[in-house]
Short mmCIF file of C-alpha atoms and ligand atoms in Angstrom, two decimals:
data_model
loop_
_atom_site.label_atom_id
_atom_site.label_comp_id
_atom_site.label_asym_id
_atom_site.label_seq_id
_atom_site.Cartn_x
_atom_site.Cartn_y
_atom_site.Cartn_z
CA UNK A 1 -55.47 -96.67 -10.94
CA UNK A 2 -56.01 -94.97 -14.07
CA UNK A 3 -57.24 -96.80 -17.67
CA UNK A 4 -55.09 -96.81 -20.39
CA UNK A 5 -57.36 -95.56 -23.14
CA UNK A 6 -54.73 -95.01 -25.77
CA UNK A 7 -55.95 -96.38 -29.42
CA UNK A 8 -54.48 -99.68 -30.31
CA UNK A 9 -53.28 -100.49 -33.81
CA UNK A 10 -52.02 -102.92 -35.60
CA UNK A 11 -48.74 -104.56 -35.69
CA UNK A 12 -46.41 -102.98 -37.50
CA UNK A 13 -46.17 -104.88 -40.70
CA UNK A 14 -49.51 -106.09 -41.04
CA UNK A 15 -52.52 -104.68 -42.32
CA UNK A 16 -56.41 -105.00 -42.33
CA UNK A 17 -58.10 -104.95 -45.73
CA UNK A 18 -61.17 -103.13 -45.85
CA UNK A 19 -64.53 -103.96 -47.74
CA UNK A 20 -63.32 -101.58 -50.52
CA UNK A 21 -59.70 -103.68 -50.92
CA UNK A 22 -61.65 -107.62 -50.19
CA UNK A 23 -63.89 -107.48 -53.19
CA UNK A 24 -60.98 -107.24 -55.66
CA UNK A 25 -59.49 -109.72 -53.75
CA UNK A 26 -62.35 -111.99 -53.83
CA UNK A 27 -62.01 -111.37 -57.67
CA UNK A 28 -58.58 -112.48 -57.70
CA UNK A 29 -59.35 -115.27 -55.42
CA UNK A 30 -61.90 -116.56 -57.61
CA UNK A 31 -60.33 -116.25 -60.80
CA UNK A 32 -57.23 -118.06 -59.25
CA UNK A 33 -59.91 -120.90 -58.21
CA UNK A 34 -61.63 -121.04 -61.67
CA UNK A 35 -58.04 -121.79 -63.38
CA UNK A 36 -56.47 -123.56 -60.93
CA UNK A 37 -59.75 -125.91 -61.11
CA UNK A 38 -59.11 -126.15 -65.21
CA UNK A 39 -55.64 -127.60 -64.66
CA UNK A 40 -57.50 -130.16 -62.24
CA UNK A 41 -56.29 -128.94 -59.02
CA UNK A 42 -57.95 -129.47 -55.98
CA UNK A 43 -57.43 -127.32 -52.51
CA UNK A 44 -55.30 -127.99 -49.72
CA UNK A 45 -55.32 -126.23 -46.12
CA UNK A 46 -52.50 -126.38 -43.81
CA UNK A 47 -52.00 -124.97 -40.37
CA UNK A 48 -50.47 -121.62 -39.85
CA UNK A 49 -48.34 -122.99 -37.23
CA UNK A 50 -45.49 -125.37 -37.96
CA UNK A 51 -43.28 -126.86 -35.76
CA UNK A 52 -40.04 -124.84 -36.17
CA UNK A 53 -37.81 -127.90 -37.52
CA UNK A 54 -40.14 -127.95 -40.53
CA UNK A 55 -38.91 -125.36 -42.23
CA UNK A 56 -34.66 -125.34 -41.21
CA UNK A 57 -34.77 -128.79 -42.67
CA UNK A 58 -36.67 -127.46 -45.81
CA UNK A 59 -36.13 -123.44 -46.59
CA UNK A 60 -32.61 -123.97 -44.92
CA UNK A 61 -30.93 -123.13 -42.03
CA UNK A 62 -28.45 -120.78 -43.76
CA UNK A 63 -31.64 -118.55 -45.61
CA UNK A 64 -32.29 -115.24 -44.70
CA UNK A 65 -36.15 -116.86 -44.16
CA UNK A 66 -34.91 -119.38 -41.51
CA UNK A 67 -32.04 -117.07 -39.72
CA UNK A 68 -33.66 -113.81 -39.75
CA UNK A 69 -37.42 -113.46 -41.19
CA UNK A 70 -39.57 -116.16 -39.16
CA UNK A 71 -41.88 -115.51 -36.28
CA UNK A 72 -40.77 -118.53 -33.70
CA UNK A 73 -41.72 -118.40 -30.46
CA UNK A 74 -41.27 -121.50 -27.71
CA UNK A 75 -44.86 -122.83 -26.61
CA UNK A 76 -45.70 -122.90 -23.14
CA UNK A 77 -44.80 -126.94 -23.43
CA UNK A 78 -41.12 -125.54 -24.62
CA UNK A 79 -41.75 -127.05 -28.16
CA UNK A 80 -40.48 -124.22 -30.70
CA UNK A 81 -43.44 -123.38 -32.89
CA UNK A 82 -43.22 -120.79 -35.88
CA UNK A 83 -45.84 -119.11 -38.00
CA UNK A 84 -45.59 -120.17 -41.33
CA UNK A 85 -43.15 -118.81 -43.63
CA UNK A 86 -44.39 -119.76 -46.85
CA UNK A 87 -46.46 -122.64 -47.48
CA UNK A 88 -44.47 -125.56 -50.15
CA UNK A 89 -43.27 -127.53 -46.72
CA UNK A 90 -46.50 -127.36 -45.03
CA UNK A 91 -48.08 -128.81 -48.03
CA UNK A 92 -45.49 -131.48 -48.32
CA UNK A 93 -45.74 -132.46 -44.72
CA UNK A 94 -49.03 -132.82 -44.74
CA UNK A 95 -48.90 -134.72 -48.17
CA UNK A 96 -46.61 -137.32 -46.26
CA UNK A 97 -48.40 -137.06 -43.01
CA UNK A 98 -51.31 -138.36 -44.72
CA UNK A 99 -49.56 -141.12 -47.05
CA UNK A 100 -51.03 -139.50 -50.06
CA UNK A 101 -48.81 -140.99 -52.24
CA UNK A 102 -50.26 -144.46 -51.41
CA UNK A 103 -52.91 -143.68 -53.65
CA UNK A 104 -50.18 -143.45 -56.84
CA UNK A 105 -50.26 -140.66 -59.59
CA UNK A 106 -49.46 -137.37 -59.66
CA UNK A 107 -51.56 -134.53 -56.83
CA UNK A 108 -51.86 -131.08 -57.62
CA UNK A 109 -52.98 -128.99 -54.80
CA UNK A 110 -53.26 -125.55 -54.64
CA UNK A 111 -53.77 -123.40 -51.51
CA UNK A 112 -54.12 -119.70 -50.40
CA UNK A 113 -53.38 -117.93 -47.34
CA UNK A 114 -50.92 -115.42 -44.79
CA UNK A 115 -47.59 -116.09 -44.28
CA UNK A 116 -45.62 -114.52 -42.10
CA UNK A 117 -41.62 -113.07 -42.36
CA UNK A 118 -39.63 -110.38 -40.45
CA UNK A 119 -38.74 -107.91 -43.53
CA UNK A 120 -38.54 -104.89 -43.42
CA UNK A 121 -42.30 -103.42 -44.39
CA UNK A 122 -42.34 -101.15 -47.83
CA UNK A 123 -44.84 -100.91 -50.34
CA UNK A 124 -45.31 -104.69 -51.96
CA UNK A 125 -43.52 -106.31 -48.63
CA UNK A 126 -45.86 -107.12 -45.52
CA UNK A 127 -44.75 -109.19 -42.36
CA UNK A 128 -48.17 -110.69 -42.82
CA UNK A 129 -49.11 -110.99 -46.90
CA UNK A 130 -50.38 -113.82 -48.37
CA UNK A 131 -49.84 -115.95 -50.81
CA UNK A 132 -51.62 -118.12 -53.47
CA UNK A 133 -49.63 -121.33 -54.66
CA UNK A 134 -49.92 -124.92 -56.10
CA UNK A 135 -47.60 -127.37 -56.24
CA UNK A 136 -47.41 -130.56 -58.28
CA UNK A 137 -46.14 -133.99 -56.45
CA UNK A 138 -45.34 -136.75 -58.00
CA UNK A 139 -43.85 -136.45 -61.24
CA UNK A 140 -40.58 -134.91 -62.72
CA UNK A 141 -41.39 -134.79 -65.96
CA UNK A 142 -40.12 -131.30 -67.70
CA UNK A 143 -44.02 -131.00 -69.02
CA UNK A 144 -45.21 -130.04 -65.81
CA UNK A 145 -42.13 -127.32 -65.85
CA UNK A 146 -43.83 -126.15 -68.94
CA UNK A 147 -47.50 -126.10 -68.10
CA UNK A 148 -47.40 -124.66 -64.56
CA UNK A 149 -45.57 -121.56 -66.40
CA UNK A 150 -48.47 -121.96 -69.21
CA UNK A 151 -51.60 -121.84 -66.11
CA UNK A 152 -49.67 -118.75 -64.78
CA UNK A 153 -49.77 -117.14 -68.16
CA UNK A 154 -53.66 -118.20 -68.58
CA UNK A 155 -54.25 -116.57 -64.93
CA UNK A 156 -52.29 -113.55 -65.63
CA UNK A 157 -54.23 -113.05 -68.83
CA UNK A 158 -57.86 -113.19 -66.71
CA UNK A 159 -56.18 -110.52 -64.72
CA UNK A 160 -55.61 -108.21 -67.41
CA UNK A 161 -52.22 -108.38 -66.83
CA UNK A 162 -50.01 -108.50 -69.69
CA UNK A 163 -46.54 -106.62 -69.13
CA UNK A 164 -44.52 -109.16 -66.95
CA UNK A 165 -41.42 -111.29 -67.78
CA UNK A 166 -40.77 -114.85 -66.88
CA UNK A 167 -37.33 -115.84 -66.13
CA UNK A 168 -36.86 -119.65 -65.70
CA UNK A 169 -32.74 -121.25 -64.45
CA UNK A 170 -31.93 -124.36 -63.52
CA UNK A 171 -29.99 -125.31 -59.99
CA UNK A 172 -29.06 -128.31 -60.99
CA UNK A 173 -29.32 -131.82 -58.99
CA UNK A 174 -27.44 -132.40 -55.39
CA UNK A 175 -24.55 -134.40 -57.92
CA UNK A 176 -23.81 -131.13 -60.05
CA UNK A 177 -24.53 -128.42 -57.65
CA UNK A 178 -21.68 -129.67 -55.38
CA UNK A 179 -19.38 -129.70 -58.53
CA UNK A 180 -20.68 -125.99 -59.52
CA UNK A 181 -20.47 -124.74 -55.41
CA UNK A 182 -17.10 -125.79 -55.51
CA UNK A 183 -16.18 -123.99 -58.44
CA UNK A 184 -18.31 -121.05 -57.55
CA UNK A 185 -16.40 -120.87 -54.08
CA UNK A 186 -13.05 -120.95 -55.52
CA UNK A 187 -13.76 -117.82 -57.70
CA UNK A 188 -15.55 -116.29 -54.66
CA UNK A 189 -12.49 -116.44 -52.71
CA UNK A 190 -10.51 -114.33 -55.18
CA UNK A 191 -13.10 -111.39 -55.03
CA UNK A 192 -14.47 -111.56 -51.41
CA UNK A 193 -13.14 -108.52 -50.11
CA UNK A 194 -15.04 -106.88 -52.54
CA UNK A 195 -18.12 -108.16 -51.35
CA UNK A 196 -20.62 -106.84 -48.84
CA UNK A 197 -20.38 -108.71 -45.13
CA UNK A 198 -23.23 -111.08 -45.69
CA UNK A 199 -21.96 -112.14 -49.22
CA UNK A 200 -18.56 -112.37 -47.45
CA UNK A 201 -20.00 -114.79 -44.58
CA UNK A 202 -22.04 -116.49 -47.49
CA UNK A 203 -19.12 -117.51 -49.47
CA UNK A 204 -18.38 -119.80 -46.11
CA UNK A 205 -21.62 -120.57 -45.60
CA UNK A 206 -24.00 -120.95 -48.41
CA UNK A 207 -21.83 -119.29 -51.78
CA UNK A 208 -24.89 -120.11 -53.89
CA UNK A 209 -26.86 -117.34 -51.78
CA UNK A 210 -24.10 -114.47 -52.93
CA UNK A 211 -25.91 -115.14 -56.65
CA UNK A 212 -29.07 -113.26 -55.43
CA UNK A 213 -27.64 -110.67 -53.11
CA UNK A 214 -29.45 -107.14 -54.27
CA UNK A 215 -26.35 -104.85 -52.41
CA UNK A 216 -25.86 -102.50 -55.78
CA UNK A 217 -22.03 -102.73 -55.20
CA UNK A 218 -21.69 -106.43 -55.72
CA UNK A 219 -23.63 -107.09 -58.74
CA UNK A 220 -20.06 -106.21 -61.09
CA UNK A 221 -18.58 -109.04 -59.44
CA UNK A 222 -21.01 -111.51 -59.50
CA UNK A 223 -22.11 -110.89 -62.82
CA UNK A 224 -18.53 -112.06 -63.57
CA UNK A 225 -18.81 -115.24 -61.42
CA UNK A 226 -18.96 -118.84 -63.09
CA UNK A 227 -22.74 -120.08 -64.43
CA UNK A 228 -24.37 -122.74 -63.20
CA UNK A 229 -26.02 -124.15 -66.41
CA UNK A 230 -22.08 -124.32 -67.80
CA UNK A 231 -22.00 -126.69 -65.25
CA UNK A 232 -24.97 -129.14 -65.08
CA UNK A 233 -24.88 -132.68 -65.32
CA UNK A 234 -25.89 -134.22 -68.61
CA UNK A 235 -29.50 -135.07 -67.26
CA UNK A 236 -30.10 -132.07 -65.73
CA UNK A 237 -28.57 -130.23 -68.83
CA UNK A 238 -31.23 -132.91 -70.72
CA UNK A 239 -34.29 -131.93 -68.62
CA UNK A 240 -34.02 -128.01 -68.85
CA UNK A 241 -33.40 -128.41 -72.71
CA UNK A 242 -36.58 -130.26 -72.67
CA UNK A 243 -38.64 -127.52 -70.40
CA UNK A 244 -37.43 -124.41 -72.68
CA UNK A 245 -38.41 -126.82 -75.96
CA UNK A 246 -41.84 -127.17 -74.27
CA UNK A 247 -42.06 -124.23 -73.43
CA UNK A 248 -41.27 -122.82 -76.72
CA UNK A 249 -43.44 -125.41 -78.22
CA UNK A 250 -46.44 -123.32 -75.85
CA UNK A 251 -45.64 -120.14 -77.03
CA UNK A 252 -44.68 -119.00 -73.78
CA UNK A 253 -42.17 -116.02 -73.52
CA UNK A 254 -39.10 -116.81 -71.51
CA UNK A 255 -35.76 -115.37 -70.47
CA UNK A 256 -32.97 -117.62 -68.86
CA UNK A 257 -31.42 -115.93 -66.07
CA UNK A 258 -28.70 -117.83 -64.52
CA UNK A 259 -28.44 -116.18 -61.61
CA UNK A 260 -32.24 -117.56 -60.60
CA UNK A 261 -31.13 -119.38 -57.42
CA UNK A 262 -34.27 -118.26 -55.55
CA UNK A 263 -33.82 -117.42 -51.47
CA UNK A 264 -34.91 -121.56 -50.47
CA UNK A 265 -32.72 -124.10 -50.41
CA UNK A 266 -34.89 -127.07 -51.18
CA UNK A 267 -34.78 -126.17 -55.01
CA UNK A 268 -33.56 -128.92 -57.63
CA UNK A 269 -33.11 -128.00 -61.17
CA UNK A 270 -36.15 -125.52 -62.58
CA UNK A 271 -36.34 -122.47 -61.06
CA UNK A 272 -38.38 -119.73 -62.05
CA UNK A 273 -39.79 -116.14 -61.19
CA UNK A 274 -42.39 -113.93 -63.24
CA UNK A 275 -41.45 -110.03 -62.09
CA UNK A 276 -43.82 -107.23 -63.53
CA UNK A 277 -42.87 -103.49 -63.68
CA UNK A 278 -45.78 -102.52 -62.97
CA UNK A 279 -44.86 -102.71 -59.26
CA UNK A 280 -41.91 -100.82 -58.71
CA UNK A 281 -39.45 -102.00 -56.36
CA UNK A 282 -41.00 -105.34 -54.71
CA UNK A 283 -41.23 -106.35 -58.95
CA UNK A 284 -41.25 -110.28 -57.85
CA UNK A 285 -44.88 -111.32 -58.69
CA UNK A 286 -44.20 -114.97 -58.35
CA UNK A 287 -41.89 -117.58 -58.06
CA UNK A 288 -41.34 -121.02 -57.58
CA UNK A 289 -39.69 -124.10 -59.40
CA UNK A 290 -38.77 -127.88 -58.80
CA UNK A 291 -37.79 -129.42 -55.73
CA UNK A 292 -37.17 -133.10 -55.86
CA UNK A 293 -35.31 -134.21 -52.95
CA UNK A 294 -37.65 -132.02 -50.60
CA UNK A 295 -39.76 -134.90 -49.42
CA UNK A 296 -36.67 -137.13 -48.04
CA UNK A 297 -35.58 -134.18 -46.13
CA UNK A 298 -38.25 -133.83 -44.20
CA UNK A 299 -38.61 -137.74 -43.85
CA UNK A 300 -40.70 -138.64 -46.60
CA UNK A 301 -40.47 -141.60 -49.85
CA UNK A 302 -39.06 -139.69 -52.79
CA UNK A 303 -41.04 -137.58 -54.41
CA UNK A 304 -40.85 -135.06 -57.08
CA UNK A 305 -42.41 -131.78 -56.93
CA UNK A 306 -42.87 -128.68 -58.60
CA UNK A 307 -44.48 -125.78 -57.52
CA UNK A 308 -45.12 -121.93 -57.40
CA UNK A 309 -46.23 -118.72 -54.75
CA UNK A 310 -47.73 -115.56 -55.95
CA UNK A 311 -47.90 -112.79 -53.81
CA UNK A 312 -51.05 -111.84 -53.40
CA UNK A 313 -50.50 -108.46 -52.19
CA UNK A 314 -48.48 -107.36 -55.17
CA UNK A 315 -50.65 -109.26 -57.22
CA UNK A 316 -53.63 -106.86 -56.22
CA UNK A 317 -51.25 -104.17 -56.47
CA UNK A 318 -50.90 -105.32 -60.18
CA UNK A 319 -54.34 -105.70 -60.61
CA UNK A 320 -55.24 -102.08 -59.42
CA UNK A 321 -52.09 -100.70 -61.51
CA UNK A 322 -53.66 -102.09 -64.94
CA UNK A 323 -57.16 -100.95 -63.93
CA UNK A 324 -58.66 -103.79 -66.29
CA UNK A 325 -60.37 -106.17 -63.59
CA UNK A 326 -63.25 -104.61 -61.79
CA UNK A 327 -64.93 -106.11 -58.49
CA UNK A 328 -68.22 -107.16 -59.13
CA UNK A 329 -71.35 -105.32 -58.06
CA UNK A 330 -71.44 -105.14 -54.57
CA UNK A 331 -75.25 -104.44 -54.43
CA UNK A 332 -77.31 -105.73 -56.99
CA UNK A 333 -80.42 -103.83 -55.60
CA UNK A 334 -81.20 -101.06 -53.47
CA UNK A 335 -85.54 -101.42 -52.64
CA UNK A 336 -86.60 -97.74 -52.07
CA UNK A 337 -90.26 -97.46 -50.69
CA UNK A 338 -92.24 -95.07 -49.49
CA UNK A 339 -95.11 -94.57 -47.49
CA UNK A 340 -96.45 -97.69 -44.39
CA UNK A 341 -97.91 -99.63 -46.71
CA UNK A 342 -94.91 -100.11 -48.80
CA UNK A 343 -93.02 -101.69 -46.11
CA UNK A 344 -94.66 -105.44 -46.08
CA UNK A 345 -94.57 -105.52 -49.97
CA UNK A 346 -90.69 -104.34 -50.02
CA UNK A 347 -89.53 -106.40 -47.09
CA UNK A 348 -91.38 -109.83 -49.42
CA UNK A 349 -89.44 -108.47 -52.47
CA UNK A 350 -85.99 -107.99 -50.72
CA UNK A 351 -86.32 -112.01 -49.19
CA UNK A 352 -87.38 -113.49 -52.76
CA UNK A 353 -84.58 -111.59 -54.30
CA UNK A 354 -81.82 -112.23 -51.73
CA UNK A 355 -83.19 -116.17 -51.24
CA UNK A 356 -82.39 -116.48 -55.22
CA UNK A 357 -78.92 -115.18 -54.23
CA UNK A 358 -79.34 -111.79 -55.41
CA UNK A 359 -77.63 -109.28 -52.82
CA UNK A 360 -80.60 -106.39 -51.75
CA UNK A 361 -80.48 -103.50 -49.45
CA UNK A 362 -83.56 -101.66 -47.97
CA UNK A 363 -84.52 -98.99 -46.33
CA UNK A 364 -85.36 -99.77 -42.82
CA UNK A 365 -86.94 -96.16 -41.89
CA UNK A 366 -89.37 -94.45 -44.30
CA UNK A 367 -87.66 -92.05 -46.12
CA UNK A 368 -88.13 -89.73 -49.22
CA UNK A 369 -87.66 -91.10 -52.88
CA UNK A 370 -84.70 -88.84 -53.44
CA UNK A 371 -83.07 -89.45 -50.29
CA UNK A 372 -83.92 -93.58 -50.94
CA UNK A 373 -82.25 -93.22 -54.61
CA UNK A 374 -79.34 -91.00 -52.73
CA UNK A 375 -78.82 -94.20 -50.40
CA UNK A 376 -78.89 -96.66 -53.87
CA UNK A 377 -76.66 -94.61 -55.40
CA UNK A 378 -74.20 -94.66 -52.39
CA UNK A 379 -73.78 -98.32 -51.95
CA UNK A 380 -73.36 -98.54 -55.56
CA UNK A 381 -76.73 -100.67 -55.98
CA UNK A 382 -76.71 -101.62 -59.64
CA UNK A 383 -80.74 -100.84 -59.70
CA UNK A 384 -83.35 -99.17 -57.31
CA UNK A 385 -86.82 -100.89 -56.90
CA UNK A 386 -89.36 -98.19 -56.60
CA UNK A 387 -92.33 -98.88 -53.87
CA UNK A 388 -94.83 -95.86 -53.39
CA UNK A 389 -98.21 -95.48 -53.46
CA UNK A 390 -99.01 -95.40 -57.56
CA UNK A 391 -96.40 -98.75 -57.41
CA UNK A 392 -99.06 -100.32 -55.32
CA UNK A 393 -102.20 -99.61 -56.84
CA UNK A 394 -100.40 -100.28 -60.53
CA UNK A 395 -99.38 -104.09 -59.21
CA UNK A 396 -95.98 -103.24 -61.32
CA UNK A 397 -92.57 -102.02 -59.18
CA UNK A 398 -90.78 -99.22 -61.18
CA UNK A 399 -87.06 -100.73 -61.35
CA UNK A 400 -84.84 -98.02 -62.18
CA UNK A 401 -81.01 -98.87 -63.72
CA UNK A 402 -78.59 -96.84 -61.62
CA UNK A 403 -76.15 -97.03 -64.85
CA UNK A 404 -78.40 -95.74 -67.20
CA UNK A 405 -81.17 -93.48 -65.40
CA UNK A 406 -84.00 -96.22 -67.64
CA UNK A 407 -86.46 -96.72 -65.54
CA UNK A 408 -89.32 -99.57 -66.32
CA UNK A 409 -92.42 -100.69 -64.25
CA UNK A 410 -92.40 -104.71 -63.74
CA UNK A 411 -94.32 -107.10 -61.92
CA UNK A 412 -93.37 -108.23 -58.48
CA UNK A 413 -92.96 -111.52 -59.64
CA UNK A 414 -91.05 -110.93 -62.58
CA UNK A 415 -88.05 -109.00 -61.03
CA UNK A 416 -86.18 -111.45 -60.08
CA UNK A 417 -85.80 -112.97 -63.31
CA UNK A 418 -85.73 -109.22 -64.72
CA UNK A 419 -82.42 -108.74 -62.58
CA UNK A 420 -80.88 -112.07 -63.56
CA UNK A 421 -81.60 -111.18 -67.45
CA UNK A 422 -80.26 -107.65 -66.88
CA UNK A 423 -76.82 -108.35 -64.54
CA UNK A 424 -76.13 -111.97 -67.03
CA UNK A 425 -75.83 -109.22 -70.12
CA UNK A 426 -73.42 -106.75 -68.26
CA UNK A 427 -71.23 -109.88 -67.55
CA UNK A 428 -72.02 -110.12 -63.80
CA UNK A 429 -72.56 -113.02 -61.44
CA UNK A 430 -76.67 -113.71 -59.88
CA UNK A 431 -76.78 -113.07 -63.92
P1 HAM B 501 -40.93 -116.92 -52.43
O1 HAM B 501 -40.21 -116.45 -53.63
O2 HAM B 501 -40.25 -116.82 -51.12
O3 HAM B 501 -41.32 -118.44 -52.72
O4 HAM B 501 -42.32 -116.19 -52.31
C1 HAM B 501 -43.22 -116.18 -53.41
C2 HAM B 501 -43.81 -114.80 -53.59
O5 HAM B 501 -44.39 -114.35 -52.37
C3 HAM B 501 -42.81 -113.72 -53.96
O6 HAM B 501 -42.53 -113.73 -55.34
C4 HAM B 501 -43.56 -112.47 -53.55
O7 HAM B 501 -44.48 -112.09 -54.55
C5 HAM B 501 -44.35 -112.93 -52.33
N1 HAM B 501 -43.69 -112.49 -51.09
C6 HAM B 501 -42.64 -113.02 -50.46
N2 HAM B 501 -42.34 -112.32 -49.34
C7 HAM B 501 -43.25 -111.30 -49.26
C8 HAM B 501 -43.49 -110.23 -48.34
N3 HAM B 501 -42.77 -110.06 -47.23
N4 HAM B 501 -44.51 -109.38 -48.60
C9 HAM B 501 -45.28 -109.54 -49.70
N5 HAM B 501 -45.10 -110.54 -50.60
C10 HAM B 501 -44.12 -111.41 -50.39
C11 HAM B 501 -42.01 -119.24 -51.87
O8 HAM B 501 -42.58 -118.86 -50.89
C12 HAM B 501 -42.07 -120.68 -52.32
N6 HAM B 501 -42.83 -121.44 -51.32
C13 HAM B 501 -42.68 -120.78 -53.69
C14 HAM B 501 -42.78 -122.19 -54.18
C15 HAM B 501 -43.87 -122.98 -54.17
N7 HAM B 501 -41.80 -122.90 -54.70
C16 HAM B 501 -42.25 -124.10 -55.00
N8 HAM B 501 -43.51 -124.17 -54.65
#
């Protein structure tokens, strides 16, 4: 029998992200982290796997997500298990699985990870991307509308991202919504042979859906179709007054767009979306909003909640397209000796530097200084640590900035705190 030895690659749809992509990422990741923390939220992690139900009581059973976009697949004990969508019913499970809301107050959690949908793969849209998100239980009070919006802002700024808009709607409550459906129906049945097939099996199904349909053709119509904040209730009309006053109040640059009915069905009044230019077609950096009544549908007390996804992905994508957040260092040292008895004196070095947490590279053969400094230079070592012969003799390492070309002799058991000094003033961490 012969061997298949034909490469294997990797699903279509899904990528792997090399050391040169993961240490912007990182970046990203921690500067998510360090804001996230400032608003006092605190990590969750959920399971990538879900049982199926999960999400067709939550997302919807009439979304694109739920009828044509999730990986479900029957276990070998029949149960129907899919691979996470997105993550805002996972988190809410698990909040309810736990009883967290026996311990009162409000929980902000924020998470990070893959999801997983069938779309069709283009630049800025992955079967497998990932996403990082928070969401607020616990409280409906418009404030958190307004300072979610505010920590997205504050993030966005760490980035160095500053051309994006933020478009905020409101759905309306259950009580309204049915009054607005109903209206939006009747006008949808006037113009549905103008519409495309799925808006035409939406009107039936789920008319709210033909607001965000992207089919060029249909967008005359439904520009023309009635608005749902003409036909809030006077509390909902009451609560999004109060999140655009707020977040006026923040100086936080909005645009309502009232066709923001976002592709899940467990949103309740706020909805929002920030969408950047920067990233061509895929422009949807983020979006979330409020989802009150999400909790009792998947069999939970009521609970308010209010959350957001970024995509991660086009976030990086972002990132790279402004150029203004760098990785840091990836090599804070390279240790380039020469000569035998250079080898027991360079190996000490390298441990005390990497035990303080400074990341070292050596040499492991004995090489020539050029081809050492050639190495250094390679890995992009932020300095070179000089061991020869005169090095030895002198008692003082030559430690040579890679940036610069300065070179300086110091004392073994100064460099550590030499490095520190010297990475802290260019703004990097191990400073
Ligand atoms: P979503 O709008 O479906 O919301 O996804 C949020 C973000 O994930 C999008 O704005 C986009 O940046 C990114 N995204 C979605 N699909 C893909 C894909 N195939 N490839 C790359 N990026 C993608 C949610 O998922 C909600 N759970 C957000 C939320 C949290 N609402 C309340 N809390």
């Amino acid at each position: 029998m012969s061997k298949n030895t034909e490469p294997i690659r990797s699903v279509k749809g899904t990528r792997d992200l090399l050391p040169s992509e993961t240490a912007l990422w990182q970046r990203v990741e921690e500067e998510a982290r360090r804001v996230f923390a400032a608003y006092n939220y605190r990590e969750i992690r959920t399971p990538v796997l879900e049982q199926t139900v999960l999400f067709a009581r939550s997302v919807g059973a009439d979304t694109d997500i739920v009828m044509k976009e999730m990986y479900t697949f029957k276990d070998r004990d029949d149960e129907s298990l899919t691979l996470r969508p997105e993550a805002t019913a996972s988190v809410v499970r698990a909040y309810i699985e736990h009883g967290l809301y026996n311990e009162g107050g409000i929980h902000k959690l924020y998470y990070m990870g893959a999801m997983f949908r069938r779309e069709r793969p283009q630049k800025g849209r992955y079967r497998q991307f990932y996403q990082i998100g928070a969401e607020v239980l616990g409280t409906d009070h418009p404030a958190i509308d307004a300072e979610v919006p505010e920590m997205l802002t504050v993030f966005l700024e760490r980035l160095g991202i500053d051309e994006y808009a933020l478009l905020v709607n409101s759905v309306g409550c259950p009580k309204c919504r049915r009054e607005y459906v109903k209206a939006l129906r009747q006008a949808l049945e006037r113009v549905k042979t103008t519409l495309c097939a799925d808006c035409q099996r939406r009107v039936n199904t789920n008319p709210l859906r033909v607001l965000d349909c992207k089919v060029e053709a249909d967008q005359s119509v439904i520009e023309k179709l009635p608005k749902i904040l003409d036909h809030l209730c006077p509390e909902c009309r009451q609560h999004f007054e109060s999140v655009t006053a707020e977040l006026k109040e923040r100086g936080i640059p909005h645009q309502i767009s009232p066709r923001l009915v976002r592709g899940l069905d467990y949103y309740t009044r706020t909805t929002f979306e920030i969408t950047s230019d920067v990233l061509g077609a895929q422009n949807a950096l983020l979006g979330g909003g409020r989802y009150d009544g999400l909790s009792e549908l998947i069999g939970g007390p009521p609970t308010p909640g209010f959350g957001f996804a970024i995509g991660q992905d086009r976030l990086v994508l972002a990132v790279e397209a402004v150029g203004r957040l760098k990785s840091h260092v990836a090599l804070a040292a390279y240790i380039a000796w020469m000569g035998d008895s250079a080898l027991a004196p360079a190996s000490r070095l390298a441990r005390d530097l990497r035990r303080e947490g400074l990341s070292v590279e050596i040499g492991y053969e004995p090489v020539k200084l050029k081809k050492s400094l050639g190495t250094a230079n390679k890995l992009g070592a932020r300095f070179a640590i000089i061991i020869g012969e005169g090095e030895l003799s002198s008692g003082r390492f030559q430690v040579k900035d890679m940036e610069t070309g300065h070179q300086e002799e110091v004392e073994p058991a100064r460099i550590p705190s030499h490095l520190r000094e010297k990475l802290a003033a260019a703004g990097e961490p191990g400073g």
